[in-house]
PDB file of C-alpha atoms in Angstrom:
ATOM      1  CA  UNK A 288      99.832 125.648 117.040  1.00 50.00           C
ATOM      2  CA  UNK A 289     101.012 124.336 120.295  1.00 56.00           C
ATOM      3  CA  UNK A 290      97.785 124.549 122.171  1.00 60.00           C
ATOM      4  CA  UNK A 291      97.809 121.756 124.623  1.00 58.00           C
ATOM      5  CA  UNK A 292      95.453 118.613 123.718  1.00 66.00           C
ATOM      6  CA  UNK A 293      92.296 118.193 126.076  1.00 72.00           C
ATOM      7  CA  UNK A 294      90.592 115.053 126.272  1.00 71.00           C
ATOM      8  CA  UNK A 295      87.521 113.429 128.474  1.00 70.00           C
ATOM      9  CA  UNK A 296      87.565 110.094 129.361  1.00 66.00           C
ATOM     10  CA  UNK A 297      85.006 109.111 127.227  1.00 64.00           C
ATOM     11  CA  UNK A 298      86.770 110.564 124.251  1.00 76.00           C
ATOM     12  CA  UNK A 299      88.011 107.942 121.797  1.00 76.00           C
ATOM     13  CA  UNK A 300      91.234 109.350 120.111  1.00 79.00           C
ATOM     14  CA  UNK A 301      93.157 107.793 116.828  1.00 77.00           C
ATOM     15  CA  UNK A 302      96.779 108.712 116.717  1.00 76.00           C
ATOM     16  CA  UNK A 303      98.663 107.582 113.735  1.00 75.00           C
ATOM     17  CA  UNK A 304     102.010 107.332 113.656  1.00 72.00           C
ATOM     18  CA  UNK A 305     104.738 107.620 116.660  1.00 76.00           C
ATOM     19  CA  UNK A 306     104.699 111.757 116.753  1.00 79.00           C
ATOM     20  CA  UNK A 307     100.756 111.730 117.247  1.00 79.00           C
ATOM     21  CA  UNK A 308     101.201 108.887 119.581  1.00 78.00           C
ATOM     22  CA  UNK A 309     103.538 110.650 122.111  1.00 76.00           C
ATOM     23  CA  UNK A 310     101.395 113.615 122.182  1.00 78.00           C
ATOM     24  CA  UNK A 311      98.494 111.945 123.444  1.00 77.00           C
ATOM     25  CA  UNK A 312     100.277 109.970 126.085  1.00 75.00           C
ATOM     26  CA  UNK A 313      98.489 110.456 129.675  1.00 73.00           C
ATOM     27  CA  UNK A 314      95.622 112.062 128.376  1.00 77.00           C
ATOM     28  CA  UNK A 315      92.482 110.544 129.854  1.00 75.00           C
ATOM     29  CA  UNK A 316      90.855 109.457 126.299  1.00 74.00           C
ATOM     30  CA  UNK A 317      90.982 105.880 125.157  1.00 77.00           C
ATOM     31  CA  UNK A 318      93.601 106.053 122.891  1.00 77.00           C
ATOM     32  CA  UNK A 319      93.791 103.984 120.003  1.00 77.00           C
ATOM     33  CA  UNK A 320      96.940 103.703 117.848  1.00 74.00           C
ATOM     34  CA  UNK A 321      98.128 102.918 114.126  1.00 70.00           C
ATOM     35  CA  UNK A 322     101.524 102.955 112.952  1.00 68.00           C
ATOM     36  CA  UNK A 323     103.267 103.688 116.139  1.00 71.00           C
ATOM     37  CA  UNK A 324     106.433 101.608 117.022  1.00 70.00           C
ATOM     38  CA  UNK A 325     106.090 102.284 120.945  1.00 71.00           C
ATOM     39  CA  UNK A 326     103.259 101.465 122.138  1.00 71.00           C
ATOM     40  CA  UNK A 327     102.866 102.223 125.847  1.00 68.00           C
ATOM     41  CA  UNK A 328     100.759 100.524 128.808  1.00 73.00           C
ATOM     42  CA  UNK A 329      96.736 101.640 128.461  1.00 70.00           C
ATOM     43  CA  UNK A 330      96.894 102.021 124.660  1.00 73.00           C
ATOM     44  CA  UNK A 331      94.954  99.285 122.333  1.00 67.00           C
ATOM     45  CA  UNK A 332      96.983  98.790 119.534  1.00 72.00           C
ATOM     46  CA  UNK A 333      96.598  98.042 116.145  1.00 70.00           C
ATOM     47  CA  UNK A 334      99.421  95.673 114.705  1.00 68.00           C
ATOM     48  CA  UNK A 335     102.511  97.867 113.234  1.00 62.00           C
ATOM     49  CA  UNK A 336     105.265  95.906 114.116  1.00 70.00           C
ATOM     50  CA  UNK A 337     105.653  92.300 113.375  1.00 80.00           C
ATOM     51  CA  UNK A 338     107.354  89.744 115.694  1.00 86.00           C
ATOM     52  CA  UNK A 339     111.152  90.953 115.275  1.00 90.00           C
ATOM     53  CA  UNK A 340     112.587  86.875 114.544  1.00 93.00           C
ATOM     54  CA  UNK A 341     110.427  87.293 111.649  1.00 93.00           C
ATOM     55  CA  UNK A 342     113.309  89.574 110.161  1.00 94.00           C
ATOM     56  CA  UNK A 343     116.288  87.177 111.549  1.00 96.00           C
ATOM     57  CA  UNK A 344     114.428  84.608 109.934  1.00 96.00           C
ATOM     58  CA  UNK A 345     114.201  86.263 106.458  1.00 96.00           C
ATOM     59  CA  UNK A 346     117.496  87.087 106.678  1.00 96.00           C
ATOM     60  CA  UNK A 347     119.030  83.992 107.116  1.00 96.00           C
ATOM     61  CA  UNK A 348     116.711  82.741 104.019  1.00 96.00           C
ATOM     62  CA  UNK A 349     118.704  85.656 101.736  1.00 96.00           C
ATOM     63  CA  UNK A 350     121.978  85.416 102.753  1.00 96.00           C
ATOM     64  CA  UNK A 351     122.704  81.707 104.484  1.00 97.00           C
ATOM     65  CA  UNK A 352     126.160  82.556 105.196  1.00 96.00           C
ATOM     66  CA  UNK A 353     125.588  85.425 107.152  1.00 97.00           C
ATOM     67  CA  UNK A 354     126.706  84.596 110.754  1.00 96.00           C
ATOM     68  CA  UNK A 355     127.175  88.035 113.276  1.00 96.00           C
ATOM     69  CA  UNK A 356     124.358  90.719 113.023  1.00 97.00           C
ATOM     70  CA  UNK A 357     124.718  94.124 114.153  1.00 96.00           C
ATOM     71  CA  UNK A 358     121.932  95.024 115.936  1.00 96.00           C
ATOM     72  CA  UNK A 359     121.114  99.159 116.070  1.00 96.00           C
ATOM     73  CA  UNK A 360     118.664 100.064 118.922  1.00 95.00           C
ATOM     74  CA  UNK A 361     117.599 102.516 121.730  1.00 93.00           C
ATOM     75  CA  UNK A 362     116.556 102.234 125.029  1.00 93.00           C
ATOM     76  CA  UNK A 363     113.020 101.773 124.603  1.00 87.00           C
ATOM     77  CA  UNK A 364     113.722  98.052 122.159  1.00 91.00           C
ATOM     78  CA  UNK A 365     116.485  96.767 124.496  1.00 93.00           C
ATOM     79  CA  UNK A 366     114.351  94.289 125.681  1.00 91.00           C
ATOM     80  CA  UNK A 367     113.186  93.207 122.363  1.00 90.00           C
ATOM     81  CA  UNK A 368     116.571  92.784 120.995  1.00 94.00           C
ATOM     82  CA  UNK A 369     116.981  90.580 124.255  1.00 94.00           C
ATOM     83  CA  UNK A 370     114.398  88.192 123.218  1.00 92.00           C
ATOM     84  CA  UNK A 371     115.764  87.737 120.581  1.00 95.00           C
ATOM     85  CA  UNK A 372     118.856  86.408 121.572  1.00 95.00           C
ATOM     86  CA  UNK A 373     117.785  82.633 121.505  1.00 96.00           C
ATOM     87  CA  UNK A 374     116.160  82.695 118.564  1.00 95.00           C
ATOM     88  CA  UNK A 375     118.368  83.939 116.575  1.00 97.00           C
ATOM     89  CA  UNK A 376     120.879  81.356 117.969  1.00 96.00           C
ATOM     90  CA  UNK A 377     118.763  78.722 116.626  1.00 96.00           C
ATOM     91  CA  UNK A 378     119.084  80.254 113.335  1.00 97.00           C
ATOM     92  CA  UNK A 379     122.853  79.494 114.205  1.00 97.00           C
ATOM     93  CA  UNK A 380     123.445  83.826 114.292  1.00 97.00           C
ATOM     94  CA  UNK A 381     125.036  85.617 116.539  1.00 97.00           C
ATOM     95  CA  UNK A 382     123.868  89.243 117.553  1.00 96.00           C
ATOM     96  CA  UNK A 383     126.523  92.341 117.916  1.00 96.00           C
ATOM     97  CA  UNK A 384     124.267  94.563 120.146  1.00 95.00           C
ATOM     98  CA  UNK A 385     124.917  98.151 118.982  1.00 95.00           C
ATOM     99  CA  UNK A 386     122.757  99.916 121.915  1.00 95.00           C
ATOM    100  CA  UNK A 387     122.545 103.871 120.990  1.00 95.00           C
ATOM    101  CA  UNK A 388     120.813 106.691 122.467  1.00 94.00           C
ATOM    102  CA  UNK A 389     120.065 108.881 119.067  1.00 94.00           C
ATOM    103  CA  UNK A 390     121.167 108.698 115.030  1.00 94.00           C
ATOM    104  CA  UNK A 391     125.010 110.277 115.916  1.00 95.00           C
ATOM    105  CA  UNK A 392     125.619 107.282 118.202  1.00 95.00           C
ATOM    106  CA  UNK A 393     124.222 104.741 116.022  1.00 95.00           C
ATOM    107  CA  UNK A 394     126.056 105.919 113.070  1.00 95.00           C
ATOM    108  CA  UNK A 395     129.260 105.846 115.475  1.00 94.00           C
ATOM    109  CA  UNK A 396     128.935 102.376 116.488  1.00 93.00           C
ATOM    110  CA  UNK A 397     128.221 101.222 113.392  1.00 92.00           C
ATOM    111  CA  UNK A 398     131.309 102.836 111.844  1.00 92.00           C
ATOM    112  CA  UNK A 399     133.102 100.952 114.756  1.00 91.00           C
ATOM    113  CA  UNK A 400     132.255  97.465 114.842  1.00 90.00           C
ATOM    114  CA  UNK A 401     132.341  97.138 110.799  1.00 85.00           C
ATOM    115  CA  UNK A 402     135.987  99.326 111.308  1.00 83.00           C
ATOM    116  CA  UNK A 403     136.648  96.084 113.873  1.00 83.00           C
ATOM    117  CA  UNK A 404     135.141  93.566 111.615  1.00 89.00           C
ATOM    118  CA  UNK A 405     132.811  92.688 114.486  1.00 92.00           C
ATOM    119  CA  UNK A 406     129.905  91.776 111.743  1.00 95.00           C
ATOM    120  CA  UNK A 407     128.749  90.443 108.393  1.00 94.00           C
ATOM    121  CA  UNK A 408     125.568  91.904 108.681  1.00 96.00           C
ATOM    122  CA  UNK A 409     122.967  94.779 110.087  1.00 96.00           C
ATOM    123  CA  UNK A 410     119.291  94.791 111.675  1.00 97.00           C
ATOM    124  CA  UNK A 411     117.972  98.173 112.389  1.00 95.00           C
ATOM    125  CA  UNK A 412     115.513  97.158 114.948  1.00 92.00           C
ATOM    126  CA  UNK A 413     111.877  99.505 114.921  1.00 89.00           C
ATOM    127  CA  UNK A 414     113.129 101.828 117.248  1.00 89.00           C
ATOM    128  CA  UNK A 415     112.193 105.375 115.974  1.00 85.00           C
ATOM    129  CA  UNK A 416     114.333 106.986 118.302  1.00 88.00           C
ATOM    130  CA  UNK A 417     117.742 105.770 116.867  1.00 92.00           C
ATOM    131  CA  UNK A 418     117.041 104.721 113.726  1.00 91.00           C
ATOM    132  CA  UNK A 419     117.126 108.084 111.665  1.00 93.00           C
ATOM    133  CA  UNK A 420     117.182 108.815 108.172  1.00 94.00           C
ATOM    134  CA  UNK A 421     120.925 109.309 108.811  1.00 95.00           C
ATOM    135  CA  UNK A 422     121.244 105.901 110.509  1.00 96.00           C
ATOM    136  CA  UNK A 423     119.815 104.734 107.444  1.00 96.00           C
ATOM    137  CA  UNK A 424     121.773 106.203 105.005  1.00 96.00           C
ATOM    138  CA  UNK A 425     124.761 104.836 106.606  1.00 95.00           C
ATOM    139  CA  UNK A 426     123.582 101.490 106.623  1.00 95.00           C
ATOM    140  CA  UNK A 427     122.775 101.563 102.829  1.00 95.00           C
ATOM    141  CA  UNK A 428     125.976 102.961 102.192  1.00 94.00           C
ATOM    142  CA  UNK A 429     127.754  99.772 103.847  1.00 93.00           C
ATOM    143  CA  UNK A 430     125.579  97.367 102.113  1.00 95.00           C
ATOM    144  CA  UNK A 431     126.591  98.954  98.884  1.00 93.00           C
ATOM    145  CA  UNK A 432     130.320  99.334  99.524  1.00 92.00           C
ATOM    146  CA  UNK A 433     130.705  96.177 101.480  1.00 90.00           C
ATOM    147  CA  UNK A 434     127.745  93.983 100.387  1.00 92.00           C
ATOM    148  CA  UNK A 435     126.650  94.006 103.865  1.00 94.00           C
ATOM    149  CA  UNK A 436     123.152  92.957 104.405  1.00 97.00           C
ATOM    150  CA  UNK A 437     120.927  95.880 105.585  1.00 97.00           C
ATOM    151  CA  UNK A 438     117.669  94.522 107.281  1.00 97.00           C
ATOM    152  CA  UNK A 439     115.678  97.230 107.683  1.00 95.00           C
ATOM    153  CA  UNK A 440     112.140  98.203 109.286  1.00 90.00           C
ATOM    154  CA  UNK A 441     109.756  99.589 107.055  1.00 87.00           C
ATOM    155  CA  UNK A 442     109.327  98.723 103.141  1.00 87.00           C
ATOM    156  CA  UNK A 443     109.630 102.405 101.931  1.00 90.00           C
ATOM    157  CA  UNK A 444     113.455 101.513 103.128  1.00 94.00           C
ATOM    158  CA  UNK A 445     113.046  98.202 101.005  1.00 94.00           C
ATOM    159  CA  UNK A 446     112.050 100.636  98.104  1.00 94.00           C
ATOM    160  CA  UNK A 447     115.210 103.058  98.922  1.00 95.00           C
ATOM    161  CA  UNK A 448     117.294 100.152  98.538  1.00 96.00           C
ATOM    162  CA  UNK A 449     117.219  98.017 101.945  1.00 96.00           C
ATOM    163  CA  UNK A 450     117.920  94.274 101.232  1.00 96.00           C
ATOM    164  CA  UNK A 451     114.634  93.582 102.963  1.00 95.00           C
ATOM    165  CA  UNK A 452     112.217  94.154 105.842  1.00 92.00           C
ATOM    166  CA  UNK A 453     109.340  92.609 107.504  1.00 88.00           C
ATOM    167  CA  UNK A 454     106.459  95.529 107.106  1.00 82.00           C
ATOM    168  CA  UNK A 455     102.393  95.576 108.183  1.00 74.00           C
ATOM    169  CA  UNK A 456     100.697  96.293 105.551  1.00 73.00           C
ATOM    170  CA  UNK A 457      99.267  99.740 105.770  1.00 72.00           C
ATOM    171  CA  UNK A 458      95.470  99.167 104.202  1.00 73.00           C
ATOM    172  CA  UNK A 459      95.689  95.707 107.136  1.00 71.00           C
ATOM    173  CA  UNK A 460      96.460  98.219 109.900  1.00 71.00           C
ATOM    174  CA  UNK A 461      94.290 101.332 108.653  1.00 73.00           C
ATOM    175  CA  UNK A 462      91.149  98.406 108.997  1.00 76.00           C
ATOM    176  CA  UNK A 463      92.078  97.220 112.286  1.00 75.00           C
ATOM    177  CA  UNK A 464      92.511 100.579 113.410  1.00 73.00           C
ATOM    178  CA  UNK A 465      89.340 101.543 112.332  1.00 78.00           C
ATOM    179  CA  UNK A 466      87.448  98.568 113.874  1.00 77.00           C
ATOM    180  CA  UNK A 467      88.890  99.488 116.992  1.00 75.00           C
ATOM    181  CA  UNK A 468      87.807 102.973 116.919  1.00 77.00           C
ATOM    182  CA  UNK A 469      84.124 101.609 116.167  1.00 76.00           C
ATOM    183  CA  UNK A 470      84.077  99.047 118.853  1.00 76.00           C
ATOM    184  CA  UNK A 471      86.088 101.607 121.367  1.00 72.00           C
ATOM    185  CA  UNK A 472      83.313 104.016 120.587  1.00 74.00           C
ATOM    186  CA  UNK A 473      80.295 101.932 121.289  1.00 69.00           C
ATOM    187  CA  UNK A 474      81.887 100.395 124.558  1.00 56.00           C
ATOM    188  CA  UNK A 475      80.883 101.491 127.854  1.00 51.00           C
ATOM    189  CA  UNK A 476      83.466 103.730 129.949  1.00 48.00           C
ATOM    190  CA  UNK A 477      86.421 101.105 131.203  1.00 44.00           C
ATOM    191  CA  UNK A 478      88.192 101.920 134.618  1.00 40.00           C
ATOM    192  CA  UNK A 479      91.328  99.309 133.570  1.00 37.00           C
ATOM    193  CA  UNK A 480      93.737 100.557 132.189  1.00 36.00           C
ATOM    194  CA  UNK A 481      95.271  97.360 130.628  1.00 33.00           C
ATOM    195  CA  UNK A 482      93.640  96.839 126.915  1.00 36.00           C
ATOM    196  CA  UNK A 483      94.377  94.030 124.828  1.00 33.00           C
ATOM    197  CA  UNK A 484      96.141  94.446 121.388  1.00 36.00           C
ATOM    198  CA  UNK A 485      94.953  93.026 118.023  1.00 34.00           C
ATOM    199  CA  UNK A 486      96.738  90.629 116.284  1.00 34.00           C
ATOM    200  CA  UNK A 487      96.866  91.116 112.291  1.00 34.00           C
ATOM    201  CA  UNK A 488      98.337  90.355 108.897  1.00 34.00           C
ATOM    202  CA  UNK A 489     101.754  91.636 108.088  1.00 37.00           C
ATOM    203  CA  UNK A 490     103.903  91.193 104.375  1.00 43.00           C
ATOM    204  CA  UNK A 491     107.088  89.744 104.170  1.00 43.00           C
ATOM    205  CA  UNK A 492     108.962  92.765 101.943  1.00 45.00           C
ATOM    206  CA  UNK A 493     112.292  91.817  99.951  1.00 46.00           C
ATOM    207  CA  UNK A 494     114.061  93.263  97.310  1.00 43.00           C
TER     208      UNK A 494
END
């Protein structure tokens, strides 16, 4: 109803999901998260996203001769997609950066470098401020037309017709979550900030 949030310190908060997330940011509760792509400084995190090579990795393992991946990402995953510059050289693949701001700019770049034949594939990376459902549906659309690999981020994409995508598995991260709440709860008050994340299971999805 748009009535702003107000928190104590003591307060231990569960936001799932990115939206519920960014509107607790800077509150003083310890804020515990599920689901969330971005996870900023202060927050203790259960596992959403698994480590990104993961998806190069699978790749590869699907389609061996793919060779130049299109990466689509935002501001806020540039320096994930720059870690991942070596390892995906290992995996002898080369990675088109397609840096975007929102979905319109995405969807432009793609339409440019697979206009310039610049790849063979496409990783959305988990950004959830460029990757749209419009993003998406372009994506798809050049994996069906063009048999052009579409690594995705979630496995409800998978379902919707994704070649594949590394996923958590929700029940894994609803338990972790949940622990942490407990534990959170039960702690005494912390003055530091910094909180360490949990590590968890994830699935490998494919279709």
């Amino acid at each position: 109803d748009g009535t702003p949030l107000r928190f104590r310190p003591t307060d231990v908060v569960l936001a799932v999901g990115q939206r519920a997330l960014d509107d607790v940011r800077g509150t003083p509760a310890l804020v515990v998260s599920a689901l969330a792509l971005h996870v900023p400084e202060g927050v203790l995190a259960a596992d959403a996203v698994p480590p990104p090579e993961w998806s190069l990795q699978a790749l590869k393992a699907a389609r061996p001769s793919v060779k130049r991946v299109g990466v689509v990402y935002g501001p806020r995953t540039e320096a994930l997609v720059a870690r991942m510059t070596e390892p995906a050289r290992v995996l002898d693949l080369t990675l088109v950066p397609m840096r975007s701001t929102d979905g319109p700019t995405a969807v432009h770049a793609l339409f440019g470098r697979h206009r310039a034949r610049e790849i063979d594939a496409v990783w959305l990376a988990p950004d959830a401020d460029v990757i749209t459902p419009q993003v998406f549906r372009y994506g798809l659309l050049m994996q069906l037309r063009e048999r052009m690999p579409l690594v995705a981020v979630t496995r409800q994409q998978v379902k919707a017709g994704a070649l594949l995508a590394v996923d958590a598995e929700p029940r894994v991260v609803g338990r972790q979550a949940a622990a942490l709440v407990n534990r959170m709860s039960k702690a005494p008050p912390v003055t530091n900030t910094s909180r360490r994340a949990c590590s968890g299971s994830t699935d490998r999805i494919a279709s």
